[in-house]
Coordinates of C-alpha atoms and ligand atoms in Angstrom, one line a residue:
X1 CA 1.0 -0.2 28.5
X2 CA -3.2 -1.3 28.5
X3 CA -3.5 -4.7 28.6
X4 CA -7.0 -5.3 28.0
X5 CA -6.4 -5.8 24.4
X6 CA -10.6 -6.9 23.5
X7 CA -11.8 -3.9 24.7
X8 CA -12.4 -0.9 22.6
X9 CA -10.9 2.1 23.7
X10 CA -11.3 5.6 22.7
X11 CA -8.8 7.6 21.6
X12 CA -6.8 9.1 24.2
X13 CA -3.8 11.4 24.3
X14 CA -2.5 9.6 27.7
X15 CA -2.2 5.9 25.5
X16 CA 0.3 5.0 23.1
X17 CA -0.4 3.8 19.8
X18 CA 0.6 1.9 16.7
X19 CA 2.0 4.2 14.1
X20 CA -0.5 4.3 11.1
X21 CA 2.0 5.3 8.7
X22 CA 4.8 3.3 9.3
X23 CA 3.0 0.2 11.4
X24 CA 6.2 0.2 13.2
X25 CA 7.2 2.9 15.5
X26 CA 5.1 3.7 18.2
X27 CA 3.3 7.4 18.7
X28 CA 2.7 8.9 21.8
X29 CA 1.6 12.5 22.8
X30 CA 3.4 15.1 22.7
X31 CA 3.5 17.6 25.9
X32 CA 0.7 20.2 26.4
X33 CA -0.6 19.0 22.5
X34 CA -3.2 17.5 20.9
X35 CA -0.5 15.7 19.1
X36 CA 1.4 12.6 18.7
X37 CA 4.3 11.9 17.3
X38 CA 5.8 8.2 15.9
X39 CA 9.1 7.3 17.6
X40 CA 10.5 5.3 14.5
X41 CA 9.4 7.4 11.3
X42 CA 8.9 10.7 13.2
X43 CA 5.8 11.8 11.8
X44 CA 3.7 14.1 13.8
X45 CA 0.1 13.9 14.2
X46 CA -2.4 16.1 15.0
X47 CA -5.3 14.5 17.1
X48 CA -8.9 15.3 16.9
X49 CA -10.7 13.7 20.1
X50 CA -14.1 14.4 19.1
X51 CA -13.9 13.0 15.6
X52 CA -11.5 10.0 17.3
X53 CA -9.5 11.0 14.5
X54 CA -6.0 11.3 13.6
X55 CA -4.3 13.4 10.9
X56 CA -0.7 13.7 9.4
X57 CA 0.5 17.1 10.4
X58 CA 4.1 17.3 8.6
X59 CA 3.3 15.8 5.2
X60 CA 1.2 16.2 2.2
X61 CA -1.1 14.5 1.1
X62 CA -2.9 15.3 4.9
X63 CA -3.7 11.5 5.2
X64 CA -6.2 10.8 8.3
X65 CA -7.1 7.9 9.9
X66 CA -9.9 7.3 12.2
X67 CA -9.9 5.4 15.5
X68 CA -12.1 2.4 15.8
X69 CA -11.2 1.4 19.5
X70 CA -8.8 -0.9 18.2
X71 CA -7.2 -0.2 15.2
X72 CA -6.6 3.0 12.7
X73 CA -9.1 3.0 9.6
X74 CA -7.9 5.2 6.7
X75 CA -10.0 8.5 6.5
X76 CA -8.4 9.9 3.5
X77 CA -10.3 9.2 0.4
X78 CA -9.4 6.0 -1.7
X79 CA -9.9 5.0 -4.9
X80 CA -11.7 1.3 -4.2
X81 CA -9.8 -1.6 -5.5
X82 CA -12.8 -3.3 -6.6
X83 CA -13.6 -6.4 -8.9
X84 CA -13.7 -3.9 -12.1
X85 CA -10.5 -2.8 -11.6
X86 CA -9.4 -6.2 -10.7
X87 CA -10.7 -7.3 -13.8
X88 CA -9.3 -4.8 -15.9
X89 CA -5.7 -5.6 -14.6
X90 CA -6.0 -9.2 -15.1
X91 CA -7.3 -8.2 -18.9
X92 CA -4.5 -5.9 -19.1
X93 CA -2.1 -8.7 -18.3
X94 CA -3.5 -11.8 -19.8
X95 CA -5.0 -10.1 -23.2
X96 CA -1.7 -9.5 -25.0
X97 CA 0.0 -12.0 -23.7
X98 CA -2.6 -14.7 -24.6
X99 CA -2.2 -12.5 -28.2
X100 CA 1.1 -13.0 -28.8
X101 CA 1.0 -16.4 -27.1
X102 CA -1.6 -17.4 -29.9
X103 CA 0.3 -16.0 -32.7
X104 CA 3.4 -17.9 -31.5
X105 CA 1.2 -21.1 -31.6
X106 CA -0.3 -20.7 -34.5
X107 CA 2.7 -19.7 -36.5
X108 CA 4.9 -21.7 -35.0
X109 CA 9.0 -20.6 -35.8
X110 CA 10.8 -23.4 -37.4
X111 CA 12.4 -25.4 -34.9
X112 CA 16.2 -25.5 -34.8
X113 CA 16.2 -22.1 -36.1
X114 CA 18.4 -19.3 -34.6
X115 CA 15.9 -17.2 -33.2
X116 CA 12.8 -20.0 -32.6
X117 CA 12.5 -19.3 -29.1
X118 CA 12.0 -15.8 -29.7
X119 CA 8.3 -16.1 -29.5
X120 CA 8.1 -18.1 -26.3
X121 CA 10.6 -15.1 -25.0
X122 CA 8.7 -12.7 -26.7
X123 CA 5.1 -14.2 -24.6
X124 CA 6.8 -14.3 -21.4
X125 CA 8.4 -10.7 -21.9
X126 CA 5.1 -9.3 -22.6
X127 CA 3.3 -11.0 -19.4
X128 CA 6.0 -9.8 -17.4
X129 CA 6.2 -6.3 -18.5
X130 CA 1.9 -5.7 -18.3
X131 CA 2.4 -7.2 -15.2
X132 CA 5.0 -4.9 -14.1
X133 CA 2.9 -2.1 -15.0
X134 CA -0.1 -3.4 -12.7
X135 CA 2.6 -4.1 -10.1
X136 CA 3.9 -0.5 -10.5
X137 CA 0.2 0.8 -10.2
X138 CA -0.5 -1.1 -6.8
X139 CA 2.8 0.3 -5.3
X140 CA 1.7 3.8 -6.6
X141 CA -1.5 3.3 -4.8
X142 CA -0.2 2.1 -1.4
X143 CA 2.9 4.5 -2.3
X144 CA 2.5 6.5 0.9
X145 CA 3.2 4.1 3.5
X146 CA 5.4 1.8 1.5
X147 CA 7.7 4.6 1.0
X148 CA 7.8 6.0 3.9
X149 CA 8.3 2.6 5.9
X150 CA 11.5 2.1 3.6
X151 CA 12.8 5.3 4.4
X152 CA 12.3 5.0 7.9
X153 CA 14.0 1.5 7.7
X154 CA 17.0 2.7 6.2
X155 CA 17.2 6.1 8.9
X156 CA 16.9 3.2 11.8
X157 CA 19.8 0.8 10.3
Ligands
ZN1 ZN1 5.9 5.7 12.1

């Protein structure tokens, strides 16, 4: 193991790296091959020393990572989680909640009636359901490592 943590090092077939998929196991070279395998999630990666990159070999989509001397950087096309999308996500959660909340505010139920809790409950439900959709999209976006990580975790229990 190298102890010079702050020195940038080229990707080398002789070194051991943190797995870019599960961030838990370590990948080391498979004998006589330009390939690495993870001791935790068991994925196989082919290495491109010229490009200093790693590509997953036993799974699709064919994700790849670039070695920047210290850590892996995703090299596959990624949808940018930028401010416009964040704004849309926040709007998607807040707008319906606000509309329903406002209608509950302007047309309040008569206190003490059997269903007087419904508008508030409905507002909360709207918020939670829209939040759940956004959370789902986010998980979906990061799905690949999350899923594999959980799978590997279960396998190693
Ligand atoms: Zn792994």
